[in-house]
Each structure stands twice: as structure tokens, then as C-alpha cells.
CSV table of C-alpha atoms in Angstrom, one decimal:
chain,number,residue,atom,x,y,z
A,985,GLU,CA,0.0,0.0,0.2
A,986,PRO,CA,1.1,3.3,-0.8
A,987,CYS,CA,2.2,5.9,2.0
A,988,PHE,CA,0.2,8.8,0.5
A,989,THR,CA,-3.1,9.4,-0.8
A,990,ILE,CA,-4.2,11.1,-3.6
A,991,GLN,CA,-6.9,13.3,-2.9
A,992,ARG,CA,-9.9,13.4,-5.3
A,993,LYS,CA,-11.8,16.5,-6.5
A,994,ASP,CA,-14.7,16.2,-4.1
A,995,SER,CA,-12.4,16.1,-1.1
A,996,TYR,CA,-10.9,19.6,-1.3
A,997,ARG,CA,-10.9,21.3,1.8
A,998,LEU,CA,-11.7,25.1,2.2
A,999,TYR,CA,-8.4,25.8,3.1
A,1000,ASP,CA,-7.1,24.4,0.1
A,1001,ILE,CA,-9.3,26.8,-2.2
A,1002,ILE,CA,-9.0,30.0,0.1
A,1003,LEU,CA,-5.0,29.8,0.4
A,1004,PRO,CA,-4.3,30.1,-3.3
A,1005,VAL,CA,-7.2,32.6,-3.9
A,1006,VAL,CA,-5.8,34.8,-0.9
A,1007,LEU,CA,-2.1,34.7,-2.2
A,1008,TYR,CA,-3.4,35.5,-5.7
A,1009,ILE,CA,-5.5,38.6,-4.3
A,1010,ILE,CA,-2.7,39.7,-2.4
A,1011,ALA,CA,-0.1,39.2,-5.4
A,1012,LEU,CA,-2.8,41.3,-7.4
A,1013,VAL,CA,-3.1,44.0,-4.9
A,1014,SER,CA,0.8,44.3,-4.4
A,1015,ILE,CA,1.2,44.7,-8.4
A,1016,VAL,CA,-1.5,47.2,-8.6
A,1017,ILE,CA,0.1,49.1,-5.8
A,1018,ALA,CA,3.5,48.8,-7.4
A,1019,ALA,CA,2.2,49.9,-10.7
A,1020,SER,CA,0.3,52.9,-9.1
A,1021,MET,CA,3.6,54.0,-7.1
A,1022,ALA,CA,5.5,53.5,-10.6
A,1023,PHE,CA,3.1,55.7,-12.2
A,1024,VAL,CA,3.3,58.4,-9.6
A,1025,GLY,CA,7.0,58.0,-9.6
A,1026,ASN,CA,7.2,58.2,-13.4
A,1027,GLU,CA,5.1,61.6,-13.2
A,1028,ASP,CA,7.4,62.9,-10.5
A,1029,VAL,CA,10.6,62.1,-12.6
A,1030,SER,CA,8.9,63.6,-15.7
A,1031,VAL,CA,8.0,66.9,-14.0
A,1032,GLY,CA,11.5,67.0,-12.4
A,1033,ALA,CA,13.1,66.3,-15.8
A,1034,THR,CA,10.9,68.9,-17.4
A,1035,ASN,CA,11.9,71.3,-15.0
A,1036,THR,CA,15.4,70.7,-15.2
A,1037,PHE,CA,15.2,71.3,-18.9
A,1038,LEU,CA,13.3,74.5,-18.5
A,1039,HIS,CA,15.7,75.7,-15.8
A,1040,ALA,CA,18.9,74.8,-17.9
A,1041,ASP,CA,17.2,76.5,-21.1
A,1042,GLY,CA,16.6,79.9,-18.9
A,1043,LEU,CA,20.4,79.4,-17.6
A,1044,ILE,CA,21.4,79.1,-21.4
A,1045,GLU,CA,19.4,82.0,-22.5
A,1046,ASP,CA,20.7,84.2,-19.4
A,1047,LEU,CA,24.4,83.1,-20.4
A,1048,LEU,CA,23.7,84.1,-23.9
A,1049,LEU,CA,22.5,87.5,-22.9
A,1050,PHE,CA,25.5,88.0,-20.4
A,1051,LEU,CA,27.9,87.0,-23.2
A,1052,GLY,CA,26.1,89.5,-25.6
A,1053,ARG,CA,26.4,92.3,-23.0
A,1054,SER,CA,30.2,91.4,-22.5
A,1055,ARG,CA,30.9,92.0,-25.9
A,1056,LEU,CA,29.9,95.7,-25.9
A,1057,PRO,CA,32.7,96.6,-23.4
A,1058,LEU,CA,35.0,94.8,-25.2
A,1059,GLU,CA,34.1,96.7,-28.4
A,1060,ASN,CA,34.1,99.9,-26.7
A,1061,ILE,CA,37.8,99.1,-25.2
A,1062,GLN,CA,38.9,98.0,-28.6
A,1063,SER,CA,37.7,101.5,-30.0
A,1064,ILE,CA,39.5,103.4,-27.1
A,1065,VAL,CA,42.8,101.4,-27.8
A,1066,LYS,CA,42.4,102.3,-31.5
A,1067,ARG,CA,42.0,106.2,-30.8
A,1068,ALA,CA,44.6,106.2,-28.1
A,1069,ALA,CA,47.3,104.4,-30.3
A,1070,LEU,CA,46.3,106.9,-33.1
A,1071,ASP,CA,46.5,110.0,-30.6
A,1072,ALA,CA,49.7,108.3,-29.1
A,1073,LYS,CA,51.4,108.1,-32.7
A,1074,GLY,CA,50.5,111.7,-33.2
A,1075,ILE,CA,51.9,112.6,-29.8
A,1076,PHE,CA,55.1,110.7,-29.8
A,1077,ASP,CA,55.8,111.7,-33.5
A,1078,GLY,CA,56.5,115.2,-32.2
A,1079,THR,CA,58.7,114.5,-29.0
A,1080,ASP,CA,62.1,113.7,-30.5
A,1081,TYR,CA,62.6,117.6,-30.1
A,1082,VAL,CA,63.0,116.9,-26.3
A,1083,LYS,CA,66.4,115.0,-26.6
A,1084,ARG,CA,67.4,117.2,-29.7
A,1085,ASP,CA,66.7,120.5,-28.1
A,1086,ALA,CA,68.7,119.5,-25.1
A,1087,MET,CA,71.5,118.3,-27.1
A,1088,GLN,CA,71.3,121.8,-29.0
A,1089,ILE,CA,71.5,123.7,-25.6
A,1090,VAL,CA,74.6,121.8,-24.5
A,1091,ASN,CA,76.4,122.3,-28.1
A,1092,SER,CA,75.2,126.2,-27.5
A,1093,PHE,CA,77.3,126.1,-24.6
A,1094,VAL,CA,80.3,124.7,-26.3
A,1095,GLY,CA,79.8,126.9,-29.3
A,1096,PHE,CA,79.4,129.9,-26.8
A,1097,TYR,CA,82.6,129.0,-25.4
A,1098,GLU,CA,84.6,128.4,-28.5
A,1099,LEU,CA,83.6,132.1,-29.7
A,1100,HIS,CA,83.8,133.9,-26.5
A,1101,SER,CA,86.5,132.0,-24.6
A,1102,ASP,CA,89.1,135.0,-24.7
A,1103,GLY,CA,86.1,137.2,-23.4
A,1104,LEU,CA,85.2,134.9,-20.5
A,1105,VAL,CA,88.9,134.5,-19.4
A,1106,SER,CA,89.7,138.2,-19.6
A,1107,SER,CA,86.5,139.3,-17.7
A,1108,ASN,CA,87.0,136.6,-15.2
A,1109,SER,CA,83.8,134.9,-15.9
A,1110,LEU,CA,85.1,131.4,-17.2
A,1111,VAL,CA,84.4,129.9,-13.6
A,1112,GLY,CA,80.9,131.2,-13.6
A,1113,PHE,CA,80.3,130.0,-17.2
A,1114,ASN,CA,81.9,126.4,-16.2
A,1115,GLN,CA,79.6,126.3,-13.3
A,1116,ALA,CA,76.5,127.2,-15.3
A,1117,THR,CA,77.5,124.7,-18.0
A,1118,ALA,CA,78.1,122.0,-15.1
A,1119,GLU,CA,74.7,122.9,-13.4
A,1120,PHE,CA,73.1,122.5,-16.5
A,1121,ASP,CA,74.6,119.4,-17.2
A,1122,GLU,CA,73.9,118.1,-13.8
A,1123,LYS,CA,70.3,119.2,-13.3
A,1124,VAL,CA,68.8,119.6,-16.7
A,1125,THR,CA,70.2,116.6,-18.7
A,1126,PRO,CA,68.8,114.0,-16.2
A,1127,ILE,CA,65.4,115.7,-16.3
A,1128,THR,CA,65.7,115.5,-20.2
A,1129,ASP,CA,66.9,111.8,-20.1
A,1130,ASN,CA,63.9,111.1,-17.7
A,1131,VAL,CA,61.4,112.7,-19.9
A,1132,GLN,CA,62.6,111.3,-23.0
A,1133,GLU,CA,62.8,107.6,-21.3
A,1134,MET,CA,59.0,108.3,-20.2
A,1135,LEU,CA,58.2,109.0,-23.6
A,1136,ASP,CA,59.8,106.3,-25.1
A,1137,THR,CA,58.2,103.8,-22.6
A,1138,LEU,CA,54.8,105.2,-23.3
A,1139,GLU,CA,55.4,104.6,-26.9
A,1140,LEU,CA,56.5,101.4,-26.4
A,1141,ASP,CA,53.8,100.1,-23.9
A,1142,LEU,CA,50.9,101.8,-25.5
A,1143,TYR,CA,51.4,102.3,-29.2
A,1144,ASP,CA,53.5,99.5,-29.8
A,1145,GLN,CA,51.4,97.2,-28.0
A,1146,ALA,CA,48.2,98.3,-29.4
A,1147,ASP,CA,48.1,95.4,-31.8
A,1148,SER,CA,48.4,93.0,-29.0
A,1149,ILE,CA,45.6,94.3,-27.2
A,1150,GLU,CA,43.2,94.4,-30.1
A,1151,ALA,CA,44.2,90.9,-31.2
A,1152,SER,CA,43.5,89.6,-27.4
A,1153,ILE,CA,40.1,91.5,-27.7
A,1154,PHE,CA,39.4,90.2,-31.2
A,1155,THR,CA,40.1,86.7,-29.8
A,1156,ALA,CA,37.7,87.2,-26.8
A,1157,MET,CA,34.9,88.4,-29.3
A,1158,GLN,CA,35.4,85.4,-31.3
A,1159,GLN,CA,35.1,83.2,-28.5
A,1160,LEU,CA,31.8,85.2,-27.4
A,1161,ASP,CA,30.5,84.9,-30.8
A,1162,SER,CA,31.1,80.8,-30.9
A,1163,PHE,CA,28.4,80.5,-28.2
């Protein structure tokens, strides 16, 4: 005789029928709850993604407006540099007289001495003349050299660098335009 018995259909107990039905209902309810939570979560994700793209779009628009406004000062600076370079060229073209005239004054002292050396000696004015020449050389020549050096520095730093400044501004404007 077998150890187990095969139940027949008419011998199912109520427990044997209710347990699978209850498990089925619990699984069905769980699936419905999970689906509704997924739907709500999907809506939240969709709203979040939409808001993210809207804010990113606004940020890009603001960035483009900022870059457009940033171009205006660069154009103004470029215009100022061009005008300043042209003005400086006009100014520096007329400054060679500083050193030249100072040298002419020194040469005038030498020329005066050559013409009037006898008169200076006879009138005992040679010492005063030599002092005046030395004082001019001591005080005026350094001032003249400093002024000429300042003009040369300005010319090199402003006029000669104008192309470099303009090239840098042009590059910056090209980068702004690339957006």
C-alpha cells in the first residue's frame, strides 16, 4: 500500500481553495500598488526632468544674454585702444625735440665758449660759465633723459602694444561669438 493518498476533487478542503485565492489577491493588490507607485514616480520624474530642462534652457538664455552684453565693453575698449594708439602716434611723432633740443643747448654752451673764450677769460667769467655749464649738465640733462625715457616707455607700452591688445580683444569677441 502506498504511503500517501491522492485526493480526489470532491475532497478539497476550504483551506485548500482559499489559500491560493488569497495569495493571488495579495499578489494582484501588490502588483496594482507597485504599478500605481511606479506611475506616480514616473510623473514625478517627468516633472523633475521637465523642470530641469526648463531651468537649463533659462540658464543658457541668460548666459547668451550675458555674453552678448559682455561684447559691448570689449568693443568699446577696442575702439578706445585704436583711438589712443592713433593719438599716441601723433603725440610721439613730435617728441624727438626733447632730446634734440637739450643736446642743442649743450652744444650752444660749447659754441658760446668757442666764440667767447677770450672774453670769458679776460672778464674772469670762465669760472661762472663752467659752473653754469656743469649745473645745466647736472640738473637739466637727467630731467631731459627721464622725460625722453618716459616718452619712449609710453610709446613702447601703449602704441607698440595696441596691436597685441586689439588681437586679444578680437580673440575674446570670437570666443563670445562662438556661443
